[in-house]
PDB file of C-alpha atoms in Angstrom:
ATOM      1  CA  UNK A   1      -9.557  16.050 -19.668  1.00 51.00           C
ATOM      2  CA  UNK A   2     -12.206  15.851 -22.374  1.00 54.00           C
ATOM      3  CA  UNK A   3     -15.565  14.500 -21.258  1.00 56.00           C
ATOM      4  CA  UNK A   4     -17.112  12.032 -23.749  1.00 57.00           C
ATOM      5  CA  UNK A   5     -20.589  12.843 -25.074  1.00 60.00           C
ATOM      6  CA  UNK A   6     -23.461  11.179 -23.198  1.00 62.00           C
ATOM      7  CA  UNK A   7     -24.700   7.867 -24.539  1.00 61.00           C
ATOM      8  CA  UNK A   8     -27.976   7.904 -26.420  1.00 60.00           C
ATOM      9  CA  UNK A   9     -30.839   6.618 -24.211  1.00 59.00           C
ATOM     10  CA  UNK A  10     -31.777   4.044 -26.874  1.00 52.00           C
ATOM     11  CA  UNK A  11     -28.262   2.597 -26.747  1.00 59.00           C
ATOM     12  CA  UNK A  12     -28.565   2.206 -22.987  1.00 65.00           C
ATOM     13  CA  UNK A  13     -31.920   0.425 -23.330  1.00 57.00           C
ATOM     14  CA  UNK A  14     -30.527  -1.955 -25.960  1.00 53.00           C
ATOM     15  CA  UNK A  15     -27.442  -2.814 -23.920  1.00 60.00           C
ATOM     16  CA  UNK A  16     -29.319  -3.328 -20.645  1.00 63.00           C
ATOM     17  CA  UNK A  17     -31.885  -5.516 -22.410  1.00 58.00           C
ATOM     18  CA  UNK A  18     -29.081  -7.594 -23.899  1.00 58.00           C
ATOM     19  CA  UNK A  19     -27.487  -7.882 -20.462  1.00 62.00           C
ATOM     20  CA  UNK A  20     -30.673  -9.316 -18.996  1.00 59.00           C
ATOM     21  CA  UNK A  21     -31.151 -11.727 -21.905  1.00 53.00           C
ATOM     22  CA  UNK A  22     -27.554 -12.953 -21.858  1.00 53.00           C
ATOM     23  CA  UNK A  23     -27.319 -13.543 -18.120  1.00 55.00           C
ATOM     24  CA  UNK A  24     -27.537 -17.269 -17.274  1.00 51.00           C
ATOM     25  CA  UNK A  25     -31.012 -18.757 -17.203  1.00 49.00           C
ATOM     26  CA  UNK A  26     -32.576 -18.786 -13.719  1.00 46.00           C
ATOM     27  CA  UNK A  27     -33.030 -22.537 -14.066  1.00 45.00           C
ATOM     28  CA  UNK A  28     -29.262 -22.879 -14.420  1.00 49.00           C
ATOM     29  CA  UNK A  29     -27.706 -20.439 -11.966  1.00 54.00           C
ATOM     30  CA  UNK A  30     -30.180 -18.035 -10.438  1.00 66.00           C
ATOM     31  CA  UNK A  31     -33.650 -17.973  -8.908  1.00 80.00           C
ATOM     32  CA  UNK A  32     -36.109 -20.849  -9.267  1.00 74.00           C
ATOM     33  CA  UNK A  33     -38.357 -20.884 -12.341  1.00 75.00           C
ATOM     34  CA  UNK A  34     -41.795 -19.289 -12.063  1.00 72.00           C
ATOM     35  CA  UNK A  35     -44.895 -21.478 -12.170  1.00 76.00           C
ATOM     36  CA  UNK A  36     -47.357 -18.827 -13.368  1.00 85.00           C
ATOM     37  CA  UNK A  37     -47.315 -15.724 -15.570  1.00 90.00           C
ATOM     38  CA  UNK A  38     -46.855 -13.273 -12.717  1.00 92.00           C
ATOM     39  CA  UNK A  39     -46.639 -13.332  -8.923  1.00 93.00           C
ATOM     40  CA  UNK A  40     -46.464  -9.745  -7.699  1.00 95.00           C
ATOM     41  CA  UNK A  41     -44.757  -9.765  -4.297  1.00 95.00           C
ATOM     42  CA  UNK A  42     -46.805  -9.083  -1.198  1.00 94.00           C
ATOM     43  CA  UNK A  43     -44.068  -7.369   0.807  1.00 94.00           C
ATOM     44  CA  UNK A  44     -46.270  -7.214   3.908  1.00 92.00           C
ATOM     45  CA  UNK A  45     -47.121 -10.921   4.033  1.00 93.00           C
ATOM     46  CA  UNK A  46     -46.004 -12.907   7.080  1.00 91.00           C
ATOM     47  CA  UNK A  47     -45.969 -16.140   5.044  1.00 90.00           C
ATOM     48  CA  UNK A  48     -42.402 -17.439   4.793  1.00 84.00           C
ATOM     49  CA  UNK A  49     -41.517 -18.770   1.339  1.00 86.00           C
ATOM     50  CA  UNK A  50     -38.411 -18.829  -0.841  1.00 86.00           C
ATOM     51  CA  UNK A  51     -39.029 -15.331  -2.187  1.00 87.00           C
ATOM     52  CA  UNK A  52     -42.291 -13.542  -1.466  1.00 93.00           C
ATOM     53  CA  UNK A  53     -45.915 -14.646  -1.350  1.00 93.00           C
ATOM     54  CA  UNK A  54     -48.087 -13.509  -4.259  1.00 93.00           C
ATOM     55  CA  UNK A  55     -50.219 -10.427  -3.778  1.00 92.00           C
ATOM     56  CA  UNK A  56     -53.871 -11.271  -3.330  1.00 90.00           C
ATOM     57  CA  UNK A  57     -55.320  -7.985  -4.595  1.00 87.00           C
ATOM     58  CA  UNK A  58     -55.528  -6.504  -8.068  1.00 91.00           C
ATOM     59  CA  UNK A  59     -52.301  -6.231 -10.057  1.00 95.00           C
ATOM     60  CA  UNK A  60     -51.516  -2.800 -11.507  1.00 96.00           C
ATOM     61  CA  UNK A  61     -48.886  -1.384 -13.855  1.00 97.00           C
ATOM     62  CA  UNK A  62     -47.216   0.290 -10.867  1.00 97.00           C
ATOM     63  CA  UNK A  63     -46.266  -3.172  -9.590  1.00 97.00           C
ATOM     64  CA  UNK A  64     -43.902  -3.409 -12.560  1.00 98.00           C
ATOM     65  CA  UNK A  65     -42.675   0.198 -12.640  1.00 97.00           C
ATOM     66  CA  UNK A  66     -39.798   2.137 -11.055  1.00 97.00           C
ATOM     67  CA  UNK A  67     -38.200   5.409 -12.112  1.00 95.00           C
ATOM     68  CA  UNK A  68     -35.517   5.709  -9.436  1.00 94.00           C
ATOM     69  CA  UNK A  69     -32.605   4.821 -11.718  1.00 96.00           C
ATOM     70  CA  UNK A  70     -32.982   8.015 -13.727  1.00 94.00           C
ATOM     71  CA  UNK A  71     -31.542  10.159 -10.933  1.00 94.00           C
ATOM     72  CA  UNK A  72     -27.917   9.993  -9.782  1.00 95.00           C
ATOM     73  CA  UNK A  73     -27.427   9.041  -6.135  1.00 95.00           C
ATOM     74  CA  UNK A  74     -25.539  11.320  -3.754  1.00 95.00           C
ATOM     75  CA  UNK A  75     -22.226   9.456  -3.730  1.00 95.00           C
ATOM     76  CA  UNK A  76     -20.426  12.211  -1.831  1.00 88.00           C
ATOM     77  CA  UNK A  77     -22.606  11.621   1.226  1.00 89.00           C
ATOM     78  CA  UNK A  78     -21.200   8.127   1.882  1.00 91.00           C
ATOM     79  CA  UNK A  79     -17.847   7.246   3.491  1.00 92.00           C
ATOM     80  CA  UNK A  80     -16.842   5.162   0.476  1.00 95.00           C
ATOM     81  CA  UNK A  81     -17.792   7.744  -2.152  1.00 97.00           C
ATOM     82  CA  UNK A  82     -20.307   5.446  -3.847  1.00 97.00           C
ATOM     83  CA  UNK A  83     -24.033   4.844  -3.572  1.00 97.00           C
ATOM     84  CA  UNK A  84     -26.259   2.063  -4.900  1.00 97.00           C
ATOM     85  CA  UNK A  85     -29.835   2.650  -6.072  1.00 97.00           C
ATOM     86  CA  UNK A  86     -31.532  -0.741  -6.280  1.00 98.00           C
ATOM     87  CA  UNK A  87     -34.382  -1.798  -8.552  1.00 98.00           C
ATOM     88  CA  UNK A  88     -35.056  -5.269  -7.195  1.00 98.00           C
ATOM     89  CA  UNK A  89     -38.220  -7.001  -5.965  1.00 97.00           C
ATOM     90  CA  UNK A  90     -38.445  -4.650  -2.986  1.00 97.00           C
ATOM     91  CA  UNK A  91     -38.789  -1.618  -5.259  1.00 97.00           C
ATOM     92  CA  UNK A  92     -40.529  -3.464  -8.121  1.00 98.00           C
ATOM     93  CA  UNK A  93     -42.834  -6.135  -6.616  1.00 97.00           C
ATOM     94  CA  UNK A  94     -43.656  -7.430 -10.100  1.00 97.00           C
ATOM     95  CA  UNK A  95     -40.136  -8.889 -10.298  1.00 96.00           C
ATOM     96  CA  UNK A  96     -41.113 -11.623  -7.847  1.00 95.00           C
ATOM     97  CA  UNK A  97     -40.304 -15.051  -9.411  1.00 93.00           C
ATOM     98  CA  UNK A  98     -38.907 -13.445 -12.599  1.00 94.00           C
ATOM     99  CA  UNK A  99     -35.245 -13.859 -11.670  1.00 94.00           C
ATOM    100  CA  UNK A 100     -33.908 -10.444 -12.773  1.00 96.00           C
ATOM    101  CA  UNK A 101     -33.168  -7.042 -11.243  1.00 98.00           C
ATOM    102  CA  UNK A 102     -31.147  -3.887 -11.828  1.00 98.00           C
ATOM    103  CA  UNK A 103     -29.169  -1.372  -9.814  1.00 98.00           C
ATOM    104  CA  UNK A 104     -27.568   1.971 -10.540  1.00 98.00           C
ATOM    105  CA  UNK A 105     -24.241   2.720  -8.858  1.00 98.00           C
ATOM    106  CA  UNK A 106     -22.856   6.262  -8.690  1.00 98.00           C
ATOM    107  CA  UNK A 107     -19.270   7.066  -7.729  1.00 98.00           C
ATOM    108  CA  UNK A 108     -17.682  10.329  -6.643  1.00 97.00           C
ATOM    109  CA  UNK A 109     -14.151  10.957  -7.982  1.00 97.00           C
ATOM    110  CA  UNK A 110     -11.975   8.366  -6.245  1.00 97.00           C
ATOM    111  CA  UNK A 111     -15.059   6.652  -4.827  1.00 97.00           C
ATOM    112  CA  UNK A 112     -15.033   2.905  -4.209  1.00 98.00           C
ATOM    113  CA  UNK A 113     -17.692   0.231  -4.124  1.00 97.00           C
ATOM    114  CA  UNK A 114     -15.670  -1.843  -1.630  1.00 97.00           C
ATOM    115  CA  UNK A 115     -15.014  -5.587  -1.941  1.00 98.00           C
ATOM    116  CA  UNK A 116     -18.279  -7.494  -1.641  1.00 98.00           C
ATOM    117  CA  UNK A 117     -20.153 -10.506  -2.986  1.00 98.00           C
ATOM    118  CA  UNK A 118     -23.631 -11.268  -4.329  1.00 97.00           C
ATOM    119  CA  UNK A 119     -24.457 -14.762  -3.041  1.00 96.00           C
ATOM    120  CA  UNK A 120     -27.456 -15.273  -5.312  1.00 95.00           C
ATOM    121  CA  UNK A 121     -26.495 -13.698  -8.638  1.00 97.00           C
ATOM    122  CA  UNK A 122     -23.991 -13.000 -11.379  1.00 97.00           C
ATOM    123  CA  UNK A 123     -23.640  -9.250 -12.013  1.00 98.00           C
ATOM    124  CA  UNK A 124     -23.062  -7.498 -15.338  1.00 98.00           C
ATOM    125  CA  UNK A 125     -22.313  -3.758 -15.326  1.00 98.00           C
ATOM    126  CA  UNK A 126     -22.703  -1.266 -18.173  1.00 98.00           C
ATOM    127  CA  UNK A 127     -20.744   1.972 -17.719  1.00 98.00           C
ATOM    128  CA  UNK A 128     -22.924   5.045 -18.223  1.00 98.00           C
ATOM    129  CA  UNK A 129     -20.136   7.568 -17.666  1.00 98.00           C
ATOM    130  CA  UNK A 130     -16.649   7.905 -16.236  1.00 98.00           C
ATOM    131  CA  UNK A 131     -13.625   5.631 -15.883  1.00 98.00           C
ATOM    132  CA  UNK A 132     -13.657   2.679 -13.490  1.00 98.00           C
ATOM    133  CA  UNK A 133     -11.065   0.212 -12.233  1.00 98.00           C
ATOM    134  CA  UNK A 134     -12.961  -3.039 -11.598  1.00 98.00           C
ATOM    135  CA  UNK A 135     -12.070  -6.588 -10.705  1.00 98.00           C
ATOM    136  CA  UNK A 136     -12.989  -9.855  -9.052  1.00 98.00           C
ATOM    137  CA  UNK A 137     -10.965 -12.500  -7.212  1.00 98.00           C
ATOM    138  CA  UNK A 138     -11.271 -16.170  -8.125  1.00 98.00           C
ATOM    139  CA  UNK A 139     -11.962 -18.764  -5.452  1.00 96.00           C
ATOM    140  CA  UNK A 140      -9.338 -21.034  -7.020  1.00 95.00           C
ATOM    141  CA  UNK A 141      -5.953 -19.479  -6.312  1.00 96.00           C
ATOM    142  CA  UNK A 142      -7.185 -16.003  -5.274  1.00 97.00           C
ATOM    143  CA  UNK A 143      -6.347 -14.630  -8.743  1.00 98.00           C
ATOM    144  CA  UNK A 144      -7.339 -11.026  -9.432  1.00 98.00           C
ATOM    145  CA  UNK A 145      -9.113 -10.495 -12.762  1.00 98.00           C
ATOM    146  CA  UNK A 146      -9.164  -6.730 -13.342  1.00 98.00           C
ATOM    147  CA  UNK A 147      -9.890  -4.178 -16.067  1.00 98.00           C
ATOM    148  CA  UNK A 148     -10.182  -0.422 -16.553  1.00 98.00           C
ATOM    149  CA  UNK A 149     -13.556   0.493 -18.056  1.00 98.00           C
ATOM    150  CA  UNK A 150     -14.832   3.542 -19.945  1.00 98.00           C
ATOM    151  CA  UNK A 151     -18.317   4.709 -20.932  1.00 98.00           C
ATOM    152  CA  UNK A 152     -20.109   2.051 -22.972  1.00 98.00           C
ATOM    153  CA  UNK A 153     -18.021  -0.849 -21.637  1.00 98.00           C
ATOM    154  CA  UNK A 154     -19.470  -3.993 -20.052  1.00 98.00           C
ATOM    155  CA  UNK A 155     -17.912  -6.239 -17.384  1.00 98.00           C
ATOM    156  CA  UNK A 156     -19.139  -9.396 -15.648  1.00 98.00           C
ATOM    157  CA  UNK A 157     -18.687 -10.383 -11.990  1.00 98.00           C
ATOM    158  CA  UNK A 158     -19.378 -14.124 -11.538  1.00 98.00           C
ATOM    159  CA  UNK A 159     -21.853 -15.184  -8.891  1.00 97.00           C
ATOM    160  CA  UNK A 160     -20.503 -15.322  -5.350  1.00 97.00           C
ATOM    161  CA  UNK A 161     -16.997 -14.026  -6.121  1.00 98.00           C
ATOM    162  CA  UNK A 162     -15.482 -11.060  -4.269  1.00 98.00           C
ATOM    163  CA  UNK A 163     -15.415  -7.979  -6.508  1.00 98.00           C
ATOM    164  CA  UNK A 164     -15.061  -4.191  -6.433  1.00 98.00           C
ATOM    165  CA  UNK A 165     -15.235  -1.000  -8.483  1.00 98.00           C
ATOM    166  CA  UNK A 166     -13.275   2.243  -8.109  1.00 98.00           C
ATOM    167  CA  UNK A 167     -13.749   5.552  -9.908  1.00 98.00           C
ATOM    168  CA  UNK A 168     -10.313   6.116 -11.436  1.00 97.00           C
ATOM    169  CA  UNK A 169     -11.209   9.499 -12.924  1.00 96.00           C
ATOM    170  CA  UNK A 170     -11.565  13.058 -11.677  1.00 96.00           C
ATOM    171  CA  UNK A 171     -15.266  13.294 -12.565  1.00 97.00           C
ATOM    172  CA  UNK A 172     -18.354  11.399 -11.350  1.00 97.00           C
ATOM    173  CA  UNK A 173     -18.916   7.907 -12.751  1.00 98.00           C
ATOM    174  CA  UNK A 174     -21.987   5.681 -12.967  1.00 98.00           C
ATOM    175  CA  UNK A 175     -23.009   2.199 -14.055  1.00 98.00           C
ATOM    176  CA  UNK A 176     -26.191   0.203 -14.498  1.00 98.00           C
ATOM    177  CA  UNK A 177     -25.849  -3.323 -13.092  1.00 98.00           C
ATOM    178  CA  UNK A 178     -27.995  -6.285 -14.130  1.00 98.00           C
ATOM    179  CA  UNK A 179     -28.482  -9.406 -11.983  1.00 98.00           C
ATOM    180  CA  UNK A 180     -30.015 -12.819 -12.661  1.00 96.00           C
ATOM    181  CA  UNK A 181     -31.904 -12.706  -9.366  1.00 96.00           C
ATOM    182  CA  UNK A 182     -34.876 -10.728  -8.105  1.00 96.00           C
ATOM    183  CA  UNK A 183     -32.922 -10.106  -4.884  1.00 96.00           C
ATOM    184  CA  UNK A 184     -29.200 -10.835  -5.387  1.00 97.00           C
ATOM    185  CA  UNK A 185     -28.107  -9.915  -1.869  1.00 96.00           C
ATOM    186  CA  UNK A 186     -24.933  -7.977  -1.048  1.00 97.00           C
ATOM    187  CA  UNK A 187     -22.372  -8.862   1.587  1.00 96.00           C
ATOM    188  CA  UNK A 188     -19.553  -6.390   2.169  1.00 96.00           C
ATOM    189  CA  UNK A 189     -16.425  -8.174   3.352  1.00 95.00           C
ATOM    190  CA  UNK A 190     -15.329  -5.461   5.767  1.00 95.00           C
ATOM    191  CA  UNK A 191     -18.770  -5.062   7.329  1.00 94.00           C
ATOM    192  CA  UNK A 192     -19.328  -8.827   7.507  1.00 96.00           C
ATOM    193  CA  UNK A 193     -16.251  -9.473   9.628  1.00 95.00           C
ATOM    194  CA  UNK A 194     -15.798  -6.199  11.523  1.00 95.00           C
ATOM    195  CA  UNK A 195     -19.386  -5.008  12.003  1.00 94.00           C
ATOM    196  CA  UNK A 196     -21.287  -8.256  12.576  1.00 95.00           C
ATOM    197  CA  UNK A 197     -23.845  -8.451  15.390  1.00 93.00           C
ATOM    198  CA  UNK A 198     -23.016 -10.145  17.714  1.00 94.00           C
ATOM    199  CA  UNK A 199     -19.372  -9.312  17.090  1.00 94.00           C
ATOM    200  CA  UNK A 200     -16.905 -11.746  15.588  1.00 96.00           C
ATOM    201  CA  UNK A 201     -14.474 -12.396  18.482  1.00 96.00           C
ATOM    202  CA  UNK A 202     -11.274 -10.349  18.433  1.00 96.00           C
ATOM    203  CA  UNK A 203      -9.283 -13.554  18.885  1.00 96.00           C
ATOM    204  CA  UNK A 204     -10.577 -14.775  15.529  1.00 97.00           C
ATOM    205  CA  UNK A 205      -9.878 -11.515  13.706  1.00 97.00           C
ATOM    206  CA  UNK A 206      -6.418 -10.935  15.157  1.00 97.00           C
ATOM    207  CA  UNK A 207      -5.394 -14.428  14.081  1.00 97.00           C
ATOM    208  CA  UNK A 208      -7.041 -14.227  10.648  1.00 96.00           C
ATOM    209  CA  UNK A 209      -5.607 -10.808   9.736  1.00 96.00           C
ATOM    210  CA  UNK A 210      -2.351 -11.135  11.689  1.00 96.00           C
ATOM    211  CA  UNK A 211      -2.849  -7.833  13.519  1.00 95.00           C
ATOM    212  CA  UNK A 212      -3.195  -6.769  17.136  1.00 96.00           C
ATOM    213  CA  UNK A 213      -6.368  -6.286  19.167  1.00 96.00           C
ATOM    214  CA  UNK A 214      -6.020  -2.477  19.034  1.00 95.00           C
ATOM    215  CA  UNK A 215      -6.073  -2.510  15.236  1.00 96.00           C
ATOM    216  CA  UNK A 216      -9.155  -4.749  15.222  1.00 96.00           C
ATOM    217  CA  UNK A 217     -11.012  -2.542  17.701  1.00 95.00           C
ATOM    218  CA  UNK A 218     -10.125   0.557  15.684  1.00 95.00           C
ATOM    219  CA  UNK A 219     -11.573  -0.924  12.498  1.00 94.00           C
ATOM    220  CA  UNK A 220     -14.682  -2.135  14.339  1.00 93.00           C
ATOM    221  CA  UNK A 221     -15.268   1.353  15.725  1.00 93.00           C
ATOM    222  CA  UNK A 222     -15.079   2.884  12.253  1.00 91.00           C
ATOM    223  CA  UNK A 223     -17.418   0.344  10.665  1.00 90.00           C
ATOM    224  CA  UNK A 224     -19.925   0.041  13.500  1.00 82.00           C
ATOM    225  CA  UNK A 225     -23.488   0.969  12.478  1.00 76.00           C
ATOM    226  CA  UNK A 226     -24.365   4.534  13.389  1.00 71.00           C
ATOM    227  CA  UNK A 227     -26.851   4.668  16.261  1.00 66.00           C
ATOM    228  CA  UNK A 228     -29.617   7.203  16.618  1.00 54.00           C
TER     229      UNK A 228
END
């Protein structure tokens, strides 16, 4: 299978910039509006606010800089065959109160970013390379909205809706994802119900999924956080 030529870096910059501009305004659907020019996050502060307290010391260019998205993550080292490299307020403190962030997602052949939601943001992905089957499920009627994407394509996952991506090709794939939140949050459906702490009672899960206790315990054992 022929591998398409890599996209020009300038094209990637233009598309990602457009993604950030076109995402809904924070005042409409994302984080709260900022009240000053900048508020670099103090990630060590014990002050509890909706976001992060502003850093008291001098602001530097490094507060607004991150180069981690340039390198592909090791997707083969994860059980799902995908890995997310985040560039949110935790990695870029200068994003605090700005209502935007990025991530890079890398997929091994056949790798899946399993069904999950982002409770605080709409997501827009731009395919860097590879072929991906993607989709989201509507809250009204549980309708699947799905598409197969190729390099250069863009797809939107509305805020809070369950969605997924799967590498449908025989070569690695990657996307850059833009969010209209400094910290969109990610909740994996499988982990949320089968790996919660304390555990969701088996009686709830057996009834909800119409399976036996043995099946529930087997899934819990596979998804349980690794200790040590």
